[in-house]
Amino acid sequence: MKRLCALLLATTLVIAACSSDDDGGDTFSSATEPAETTELTVFAASSLTAVFQDAIGPAFEDANPGVTVSFNVGASDALAAQIQSEGTADVFASASGTWMDEIEKDPGVSDRTDFVMNRLVIITPPDNPADIQSIDDLATPGVQLVLPAEGVPVGDYAREALDNAGILDEALANVVSNEEDNASVVAKITTGGGEADAAIVYTSDVSDAAGNDVNAVVIPEDVNVIATYPIAVVEGAPNADVAADFVAYVIASEGQATLKDYGFEPLA
Amino acid sequence: MHRRLPLGITILALVGAAFVVLPVLALVIRAPWGDLSTSLSGVGATTALRLSIEVSLAATALSLFFGVPLAWLLARGTFPGRSVLRAMVVLPIVLPPVVGGIGLLNSLGRSGVAGQWLYDGLGIQLTFTIWGAIIAATFVSMPLVVIATEAGLHSVDRRYEQAATTLGASQGLAMRRVVFPMLLPSIVAGAVLTWARALGEFGATITFAGNLEGRTQTLPLAVYQARQTDPGGAIFLSLILVVISIVVLVAMRNHLMKAR
């Protein structure tokens, strides 16, 4: 038994050592750049994960030598709570104005501007096991529906759309899981071949660039909800100047074009 | 009366103790005691608590039912690959629970490697049900019963067993009447740890079983959800978990000690 425990411990340590070696590699390569590196911390709504981490972040780093951008992604409400308790964010990009209002009150923001829009869409596994053809089908008893939790912006938008379609109660009776952020909702449809029959997420999640293996069912214009995303520099940002540059980059033509590629709708 | 320990050891020990105790103490200090009743009703504490107790007890029962024979096989069986099997069986202890959850989805989900037979053939779906939560909790906690039982088996002198069989007892009778009673403290210790681990299970559960109040939202999941909408309620829910765990661990302390 003792030998087993020792072996387990040793294996864990070796694995931990290996993985930290990998991380070390990255740190080394960026450490060879100019000495005064700036580490910008962007708190971004879960739905922005792909576009920010894969496209806008690297492009901004290329345009600003010496700057590395790290993203803390999650549900906007959770991010707002983190900013208020820990306050280490440079930039906050929220999926709803409500949570930006919270941050504007405490600790305060500057350069606040709406920068992009998103709509809702229904996703199903590629083989669409419950044969969902329209939003009304989500009311069919027995459909396994996954929603983002209440309080999460996309969760509130989804309930609003279901209400607009007049099927809120029926659809809520079909909910099998309330997920904590947008990415977790998508995962319930994509992991393991699709556990649930349908979910409501953002249209940006079904763009080619997002690369999710799902089937999309359009929610009609008259019941759909438009999510408007605000972005701002957080009061007390450790790197306020670079943060303002990042906000400017996102709302300029290049950033807007990238967002469009990822299925978002530019404001202008 | 008591011998003085070297100062260095005492200081390090106190820092270590403070590190563990402080977060729990902070929950007590920061809990908004004035809103106790409203907070607890707001976050659905009773529903989550009842579900948590059902899930953790069922997971413990399953772990014992399969884990004790498994420990027996590992301790007394001779077959190739035994050490590999032993390593695989305790893997969930070190695996991040979310990894376990993804593995469970891909194995026992309705499109999973084995789960598709259950679903297509028998119409059984584990995910998004209380059974999903029980399976997830069993996956992460069963190794504890296996380890404790196997350690116990190794410490039981095989001569008792041999004496019993020499005196005419069948192998089964010797196990039931001779080995099992000596093994019981180890099994009980393993069961308590298993139950405590199952009660606190989060990652595999939310990944495999989902998060729905009254069906799969156990206390840890309720804490996770409440921490955003109702931080005060989240603290009270956490304290429920802390109190239950402390009470049981203290109550079972003698058993745990005996098993050593």
mmCIF file of C-alpha atoms in Angstrom, chain B residues 25-120:
data_model
loop_
_atom_site.group_PDB
_atom_site.id
_atom_site.type_symbol
_atom_site.label_atom_id
_atom_site.label_comp_id
_atom_site.label_asym_id
_atom_site.label_seq_id
_atom_site.Cartn_x
_atom_site.Cartn_y
_atom_site.Cartn_z
ATOM 1 C CA LEU B 25 -13.346 30.190 9.623
ATOM 2 C CA ALA B 26 -13.777 32.948 7.037
ATOM 3 C CA LEU B 27 -17.054 31.358 5.933
ATOM 4 C CA VAL B 28 -18.341 31.624 9.489
ATOM 5 C CA ILE B 29 -17.090 35.206 9.880
ATOM 6 C CA ARG B 30 -18.414 36.449 6.553
ATOM 7 C CA ALA B 31 -21.786 34.692 6.612
ATOM 8 C CA PRO B 32 -24.607 37.281 6.673
ATOM 9 C CA TRP B 33 -26.179 35.716 9.767
ATOM 10 C CA GLY B 34 -28.947 38.316 9.847
ATOM 11 C CA ASP B 35 -30.427 37.028 6.568
ATOM 12 C CA LEU B 36 -30.030 33.346 7.460
ATOM 13 C CA SER B 37 -33.608 32.238 6.900
ATOM 14 C CA THR B 38 -34.282 34.276 3.751
ATOM 15 C CA SER B 39 -30.962 33.281 2.213
ATOM 16 C CA LEU B 40 -31.465 29.577 2.781
ATOM 17 C CA SER B 41 -34.992 29.515 1.393
ATOM 18 C CA GLY B 42 -33.858 31.567 -1.606
ATOM 19 C CA VAL B 43 -31.173 29.123 -2.712
ATOM 20 C CA GLY B 44 -33.254 25.969 -2.378
ATOM 21 C CA ALA B 45 -31.138 24.576 0.431
ATOM 22 C CA THR B 46 -33.475 21.790 1.559
ATOM 23 C CA THR B 47 -33.930 20.416 -1.948
ATOM 24 C CA ALA B 48 -30.196 20.414 -2.616
ATOM 25 C CA LEU B 49 -29.416 18.953 0.810
ATOM 26 C CA ARG B 50 -31.907 16.113 0.406
ATOM 27 C CA LEU B 51 -30.574 15.349 -3.057
ATOM 28 C CA SER B 52 -26.991 15.460 -1.840
ATOM 29 C CA ILE B 53 -27.696 13.002 0.946
ATOM 30 C CA GLU B 54 -29.539 10.622 -1.388
ATOM 31 C CA VAL B 55 -26.809 10.797 -4.024
ATOM 32 C CA SER B 56 -23.902 10.398 -1.605
ATOM 33 C CA LEU B 57 -25.503 7.482 0.246
ATOM 34 C CA ALA B 58 -26.369 5.705 -2.994
ATOM 35 C CA ALA B 59 -22.835 6.296 -4.283
ATOM 36 C CA THR B 60 -21.408 4.870 -1.070
ATOM 37 C CA ALA B 61 -23.631 1.794 -1.340
ATOM 38 C CA LEU B 62 -22.588 1.221 -4.958
ATOM 39 C CA SER B 63 -18.937 1.774 -4.062
ATOM 40 C CA LEU B 64 -19.131 -0.819 -1.296
ATOM 41 C CA PHE B 65 -21.071 -3.292 -3.399
ATOM 42 C CA PHE B 66 -18.505 -3.295 -6.192
ATOM 43 C CA GLY B 67 -15.454 -1.831 -4.459
ATOM 44 C CA VAL B 68 -15.037 -4.444 -1.717
ATOM 45 C CA PRO B 69 -14.989 -7.377 -4.186
ATOM 46 C CA LEU B 70 -12.648 -5.339 -6.374
ATOM 47 C CA ALA B 71 -10.285 -4.806 -3.450
ATOM 48 C CA TRP B 72 -10.477 -8.517 -2.731
ATOM 49 C CA LEU B 73 -9.547 -9.300 -6.307
ATOM 50 C CA LEU B 74 -6.612 -6.896 -6.171
ATOM 51 C CA ALA B 75 -5.361 -8.194 -2.817
ATOM 52 C CA ARG B 76 -5.854 -11.935 -3.238
ATOM 53 C CA GLY B 77 -6.125 -12.522 -6.956
ATOM 54 C CA THR B 78 -3.150 -13.551 -9.046
ATOM 55 C CA PHE B 79 -3.494 -12.558 -12.659
ATOM 56 C CA PRO B 80 -1.380 -10.685 -15.178
ATOM 57 C CA GLY B 81 -1.786 -6.917 -15.213
ATOM 58 C CA ARG B 82 -2.874 -6.726 -11.603
ATOM 59 C CA SER B 83 -0.681 -3.726 -10.845
ATOM 60 C CA VAL B 84 -1.956 -1.962 -13.966
ATOM 61 C CA LEU B 85 -5.541 -2.628 -12.910
ATOM 62 C CA ARG B 86 -4.758 -1.333 -9.426
ATOM 63 C CA ALA B 87 -3.338 1.899 -10.848
ATOM 64 C CA MET B 88 -6.360 2.340 -13.150
ATOM 65 C CA VAL B 89 -8.786 1.751 -10.327
ATOM 66 C CA VAL B 90 -7.351 4.478 -8.106
ATOM 67 C CA LEU B 91 -6.869 6.913 -10.991
ATOM 68 C CA PRO B 92 -10.096 8.868 -10.281
ATOM 69 C CA ILE B 93 -8.503 10.123 -7.043
ATOM 70 C CA VAL B 94 -5.881 12.126 -8.915
ATOM 71 C CA LEU B 95 -7.853 12.811 -12.091
ATOM 72 C CA PRO B 96 -9.530 16.218 -12.352
ATOM 73 C CA PRO B 97 -13.232 15.390 -11.846
ATOM 74 C CA VAL B 98 -14.191 17.242 -15.027
ATOM 75 C CA VAL B 99 -12.012 14.770 -16.948
ATOM 76 C CA GLY B 100 -13.929 11.974 -15.287
ATOM 77 C CA GLY B 101 -17.150 13.687 -16.349
ATOM 78 C CA ILE B 102 -16.071 13.859 -19.981
ATOM 79 C CA GLY B 103 -15.002 10.210 -19.810
ATOM 80 C CA LEU B 104 -18.378 9.270 -18.353
ATOM 81 C CA LEU B 105 -20.190 11.209 -21.106
ATOM 82 C CA ASN B 106 -18.223 9.362 -23.747
ATOM 83 C CA SER B 107 -18.732 5.975 -22.113
ATOM 84 C CA LEU B 108 -22.140 6.054 -20.424
ATOM 85 C CA GLY B 109 -23.780 9.026 -22.182
ATOM 86 C CA ARG B 110 -26.643 8.162 -24.490
ATOM 87 C CA SER B 111 -24.269 8.226 -27.481
ATOM 88 C CA GLY B 112 -21.381 6.857 -25.426
ATOM 89 C CA VAL B 113 -19.362 3.718 -26.090
ATOM 90 C CA ALA B 114 -21.505 1.630 -23.721
ATOM 91 C CA GLY B 115 -24.296 4.109 -23.048
ATOM 92 C CA GLN B 116 -25.676 3.868 -26.584
ATOM 93 C CA TRP B 117 -26.614 0.223 -25.951
ATOM 94 C CA LEU B 118 -28.405 1.207 -22.773
ATOM 95 C CA TYR B 119 -30.217 4.021 -24.557
ATOM 96 C CA ASP B 120 -31.042 2.377 -27.874
#
